[in-house]
Structure formats: structure tokens, C-alpha cells
Short mmCIF file of C-alpha atoms in Angstrom, two decimals:
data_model
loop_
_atom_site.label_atom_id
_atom_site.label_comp_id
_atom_site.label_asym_id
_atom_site.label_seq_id
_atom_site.Cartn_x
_atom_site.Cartn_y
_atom_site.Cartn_z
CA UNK A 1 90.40 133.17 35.00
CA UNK A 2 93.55 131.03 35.87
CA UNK A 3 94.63 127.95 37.29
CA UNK A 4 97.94 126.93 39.33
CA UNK A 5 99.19 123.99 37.67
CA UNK A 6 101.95 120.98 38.55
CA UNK A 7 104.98 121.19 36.47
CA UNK A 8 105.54 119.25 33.23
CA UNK A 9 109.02 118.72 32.03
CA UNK A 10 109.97 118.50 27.84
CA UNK A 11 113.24 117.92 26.83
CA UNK A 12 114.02 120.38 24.41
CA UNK A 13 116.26 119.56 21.19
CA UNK A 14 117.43 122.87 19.79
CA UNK A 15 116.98 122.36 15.98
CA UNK A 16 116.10 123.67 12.80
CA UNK A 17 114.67 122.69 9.73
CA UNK A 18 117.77 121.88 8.13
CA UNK A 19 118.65 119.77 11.38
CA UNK A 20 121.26 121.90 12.44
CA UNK A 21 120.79 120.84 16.52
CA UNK A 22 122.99 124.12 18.25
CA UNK A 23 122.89 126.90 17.31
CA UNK A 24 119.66 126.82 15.88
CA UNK A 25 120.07 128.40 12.35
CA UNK A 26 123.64 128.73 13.10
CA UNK A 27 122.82 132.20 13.98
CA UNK A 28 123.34 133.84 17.79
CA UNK A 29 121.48 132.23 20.41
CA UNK A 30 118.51 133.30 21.78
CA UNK A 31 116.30 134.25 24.84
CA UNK A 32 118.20 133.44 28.24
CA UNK A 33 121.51 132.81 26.87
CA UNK A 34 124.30 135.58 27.17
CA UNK A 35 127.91 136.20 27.03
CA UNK A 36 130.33 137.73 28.79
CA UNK A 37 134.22 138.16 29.24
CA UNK A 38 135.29 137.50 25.48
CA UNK A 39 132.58 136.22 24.72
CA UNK A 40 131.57 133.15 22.10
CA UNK A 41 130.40 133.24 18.76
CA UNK A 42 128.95 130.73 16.27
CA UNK A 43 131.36 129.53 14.28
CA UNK A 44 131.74 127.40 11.04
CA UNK A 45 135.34 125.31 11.58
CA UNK A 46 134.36 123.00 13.94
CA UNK A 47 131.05 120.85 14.66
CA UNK A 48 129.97 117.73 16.37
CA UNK A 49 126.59 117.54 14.02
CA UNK A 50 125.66 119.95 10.94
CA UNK A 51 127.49 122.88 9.58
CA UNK A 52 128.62 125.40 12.71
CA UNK A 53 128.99 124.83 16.71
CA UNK A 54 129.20 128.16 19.38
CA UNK A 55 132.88 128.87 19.47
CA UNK A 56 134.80 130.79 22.42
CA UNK A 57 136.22 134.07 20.87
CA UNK A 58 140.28 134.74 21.19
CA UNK A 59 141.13 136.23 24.21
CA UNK A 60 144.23 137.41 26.35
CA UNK A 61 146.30 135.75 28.84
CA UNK A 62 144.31 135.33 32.12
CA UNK A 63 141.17 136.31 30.82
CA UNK A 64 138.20 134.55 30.23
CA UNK A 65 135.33 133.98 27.83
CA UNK A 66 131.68 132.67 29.27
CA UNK A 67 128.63 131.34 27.35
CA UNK A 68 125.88 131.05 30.08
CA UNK A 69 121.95 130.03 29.65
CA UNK A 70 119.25 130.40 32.67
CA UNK A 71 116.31 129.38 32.74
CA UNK A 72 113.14 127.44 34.09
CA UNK A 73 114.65 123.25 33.95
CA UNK A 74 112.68 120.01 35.14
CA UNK A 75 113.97 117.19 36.32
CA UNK A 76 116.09 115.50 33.73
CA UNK A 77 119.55 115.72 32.39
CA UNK A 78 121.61 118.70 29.95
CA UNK A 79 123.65 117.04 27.54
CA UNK A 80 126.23 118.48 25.20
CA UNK A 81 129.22 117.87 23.31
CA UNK A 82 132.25 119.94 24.06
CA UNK A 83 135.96 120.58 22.69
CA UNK A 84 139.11 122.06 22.89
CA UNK A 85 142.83 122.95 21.64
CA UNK A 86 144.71 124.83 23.98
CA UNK A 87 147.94 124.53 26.30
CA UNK A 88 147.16 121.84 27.94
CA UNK A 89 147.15 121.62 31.90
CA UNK A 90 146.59 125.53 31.40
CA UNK A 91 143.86 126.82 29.30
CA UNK A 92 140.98 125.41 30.18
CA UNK A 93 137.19 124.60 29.26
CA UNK A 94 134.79 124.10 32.40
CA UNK A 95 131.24 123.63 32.56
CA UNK A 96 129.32 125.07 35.69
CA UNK A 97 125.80 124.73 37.07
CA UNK A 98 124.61 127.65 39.60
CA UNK A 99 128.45 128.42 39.97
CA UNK A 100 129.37 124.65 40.91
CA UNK A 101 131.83 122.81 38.68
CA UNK A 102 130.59 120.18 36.87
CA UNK A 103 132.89 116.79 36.33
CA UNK A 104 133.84 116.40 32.12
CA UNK A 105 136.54 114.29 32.84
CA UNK A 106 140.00 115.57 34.11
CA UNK A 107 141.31 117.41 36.79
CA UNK A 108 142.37 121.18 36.25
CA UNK A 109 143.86 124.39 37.61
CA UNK A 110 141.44 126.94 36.17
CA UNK A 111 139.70 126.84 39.63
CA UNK A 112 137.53 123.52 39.27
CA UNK A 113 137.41 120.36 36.94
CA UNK A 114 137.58 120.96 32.80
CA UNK A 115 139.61 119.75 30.30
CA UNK A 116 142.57 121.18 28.19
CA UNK A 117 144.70 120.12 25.77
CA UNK A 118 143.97 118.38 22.36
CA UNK A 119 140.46 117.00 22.97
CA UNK A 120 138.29 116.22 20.40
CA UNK A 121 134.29 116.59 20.65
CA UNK A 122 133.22 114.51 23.74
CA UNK A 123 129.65 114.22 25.13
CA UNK A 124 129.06 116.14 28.69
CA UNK A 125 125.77 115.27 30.64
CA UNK A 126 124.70 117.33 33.98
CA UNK A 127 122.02 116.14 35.56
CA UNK A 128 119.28 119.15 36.74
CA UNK A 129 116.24 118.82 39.22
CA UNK A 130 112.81 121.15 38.58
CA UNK A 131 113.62 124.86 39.25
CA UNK A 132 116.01 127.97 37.73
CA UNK A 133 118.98 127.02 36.80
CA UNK A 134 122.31 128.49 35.45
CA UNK A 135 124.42 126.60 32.89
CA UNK A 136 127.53 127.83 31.85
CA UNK A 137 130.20 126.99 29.68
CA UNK A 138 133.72 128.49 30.57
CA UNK A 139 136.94 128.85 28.69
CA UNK A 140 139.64 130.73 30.68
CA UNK A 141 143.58 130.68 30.04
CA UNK A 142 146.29 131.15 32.42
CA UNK A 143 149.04 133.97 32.80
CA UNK A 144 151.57 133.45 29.76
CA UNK A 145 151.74 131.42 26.44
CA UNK A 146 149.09 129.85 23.96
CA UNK A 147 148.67 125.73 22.14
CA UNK A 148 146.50 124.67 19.30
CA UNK A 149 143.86 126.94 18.25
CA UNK A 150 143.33 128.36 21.85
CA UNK A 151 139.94 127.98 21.80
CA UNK A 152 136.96 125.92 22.93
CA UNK A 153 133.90 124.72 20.80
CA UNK A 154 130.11 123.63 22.30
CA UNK A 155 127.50 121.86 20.45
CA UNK A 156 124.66 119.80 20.24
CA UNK A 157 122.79 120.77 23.63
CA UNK A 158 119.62 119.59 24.14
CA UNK A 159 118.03 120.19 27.91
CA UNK A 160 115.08 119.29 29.89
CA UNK A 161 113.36 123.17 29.91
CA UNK A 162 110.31 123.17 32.32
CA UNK A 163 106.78 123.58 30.56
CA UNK A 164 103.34 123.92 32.04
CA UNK A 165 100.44 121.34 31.51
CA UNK A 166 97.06 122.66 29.22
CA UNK A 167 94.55 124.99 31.36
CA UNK A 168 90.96 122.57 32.27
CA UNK A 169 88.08 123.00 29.91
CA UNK A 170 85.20 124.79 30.89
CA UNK A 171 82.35 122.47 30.44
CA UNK A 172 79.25 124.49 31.79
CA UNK A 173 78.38 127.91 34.09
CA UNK A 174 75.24 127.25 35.96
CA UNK A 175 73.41 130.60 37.38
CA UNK A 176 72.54 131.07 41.10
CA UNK A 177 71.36 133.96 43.07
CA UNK A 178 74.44 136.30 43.06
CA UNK A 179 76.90 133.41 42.63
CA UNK A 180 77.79 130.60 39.46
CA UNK A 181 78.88 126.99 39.41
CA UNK A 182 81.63 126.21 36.96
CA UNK A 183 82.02 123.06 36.07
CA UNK A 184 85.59 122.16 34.54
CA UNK A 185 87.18 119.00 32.85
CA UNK A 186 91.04 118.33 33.59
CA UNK A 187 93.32 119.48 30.98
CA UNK A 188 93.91 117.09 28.02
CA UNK A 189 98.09 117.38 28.78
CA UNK A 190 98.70 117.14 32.42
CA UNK A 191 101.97 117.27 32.23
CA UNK A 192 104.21 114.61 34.09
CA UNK A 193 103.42 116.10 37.55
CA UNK A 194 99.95 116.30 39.45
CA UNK A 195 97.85 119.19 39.72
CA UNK A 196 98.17 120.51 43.20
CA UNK A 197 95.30 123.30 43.09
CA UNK A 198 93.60 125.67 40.87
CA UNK A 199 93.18 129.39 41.46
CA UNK A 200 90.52 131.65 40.16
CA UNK A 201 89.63 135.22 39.28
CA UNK A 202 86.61 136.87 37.92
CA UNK A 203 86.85 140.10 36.00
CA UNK A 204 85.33 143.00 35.87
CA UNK A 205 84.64 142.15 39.47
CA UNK A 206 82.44 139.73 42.34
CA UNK A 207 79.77 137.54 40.34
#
């Protein structure tokens, strides 16, 4: 059978064994991330903690390169570490959350807020309530000349990813004339919500 259960919330720390946080293994990211534009890549020349970071790839003038992650969040709060060398007041790195921009600090012209510049690895946090969501992380340069390395660099991300509480126990079936009594015990995680309702299903067919 099955069971409709309230949501429980885990913050997630993307890590590995050698406590590299993002990207895990310092290899490419996995389910519900994606790229597009140019693209980014993980990359070994910068890094906020361990030995690589995600890293936007190069790109042309007024083009753009997105790193993007959707999923199933709780309530809680994304944090990450972001930075950048570029022209500043020009080339831009922006964070976004369903297609809203999301305040890192200072004002810009690539079409929100984001930063630009010289700016060395500085924490972001964007709060999220229970539901899909869309993260992404934006670099995008105007129409003529380059600064610094022309790139931006993410790391260290850690988010609240929505998981569901343990199914109940069944404790005992009790026979009746063309019907059953199941008896159940609550799950031992309940997660941090309450169980609204449970559903049920019998297979191969009616008791």
C-alpha cells in the first residue's frame, strides 16, 4: 500500500569523503542541475573550501553563461559563496530564484541586482519556503571589452532539499468476513511537519 505523508525538510550539505562541500567529488554536478548559455564547469583555480569550485566558462560579449538547480526545497534558507573578476559595473554575476533577482549586495545593469568587479568569495543566503524551486546562478557581460579573469566562481552550497517522513509500521491484519483491520504504528521519523492523511491500496484487487 501507501500513505500521503506531511513534508519533512533536511538541509543538505553537498560533500564528499574528502570534504570537498561543492562540487561533490569535484566532478560535474548531478541530478537537477543544468547549464546553459556558456555554460560552467568545475574548476581547480579558485575555491572558498577544498580543492575546486563550479566556474562560469569564457564567453563573448553580451552573452551569457547560467548554472541552474530545481528541485523539491522546504522551508529554510540556500546558502553559498560566490565570486567574481570582471569589468566592473558591466559584467556581472546574479543569483535568481524562480526568475526573481535575488539581493548579493550591489546594484547592477545586467537586468537585476549582482555584483561585478574585483570581489572576492562572499557568502549569499536566499531564503526558500516548501515547494519547487529554481535557483540559478548567472554570469552575463555587456556589449564591448573584458577586466580580470572575466569570470565568476560558486561554491560551498548547501540547501534545505525537501524529504519525506518514514512510511507507519504495520503492527497486525485482523481477518473479517470479506474485509481486514490493519492496525498501524506512526512512522519512527515524522518529519518536521504533521501527517495530514494516509491513503491506501490493495493489490491484486478488493479484500
Amino acid at each position: 500500500g501507501g500513505a500521503t505523508l506531511g513534508a519533512a525538510t533536511s538541509t543538505v550539505t553537498i560533500k564528499d569523503v574528502n570534504g570537498e562541500v561543492f562540487p561533490p567529488a569535484c566532478a560535474p554536478l548531478g541530478a537537477g542541475w543544468s547549464t546553459s548559455g556558456g555554460g560552467w564547469s568545475v574548476a581547480t583555480d579558485e575555491a572558498s573550501e577544498g580543492g575546486c569550485s563550479m566556474k562560469s566558462n569564457d564567453i563573448d560579449d553580451s552573452q551569457s553563461a547560467t548554472l541552474s538547480y530545481t528541485g523539491q526545497f522546504g522551508n529554510g534558507t540556500i546558502s553559498l559563496q560566490l565570486k567574481v573578476s570582471s569589468e566592473a559595473g558591466f559584467d556581472c554575476v546574479r543569483v535568481l530564484l524562480d526568475g526573481g533577482p535575488v539581493n548579493i549586495g550591489g546594484a547592477s545593469p545586467c537586468g537585476g541586482v549582482g555584483a561585478s568587479g574585483g570581489v572576492d568569495w562572499f557568502p549569499v543566503s536566499v531564503p526558500v519556503t516548501a515547494g519547487q524551486h529554481t535557483l540559478a546562478i548567472i554570469y552575463s557581460k555587456d556589449s564591448s571589452e573584458s577586466a580580470g579573469s572575466d569570470a565568476a566562481w560558486l561554491d560551498a552550497v548547501q540547501m534545505p532539499l525537501a524529504s519525506p517522513p518514514g512510511a507507519p509500521t504495520l503492527d497486525n491484519a485482523v481477518a473479517g468476513n470479506a474485509s481486514a483491520t490493519l492496525y498501524f504504528s506512526a512512522p519512527a521519523n515524522a518529519g518536521s511537519s504533521a501527517i495530514l492523511d494516509y491513503e491506501y491500496s490493495c493489490t491484486p484487487g478488493p479484500i
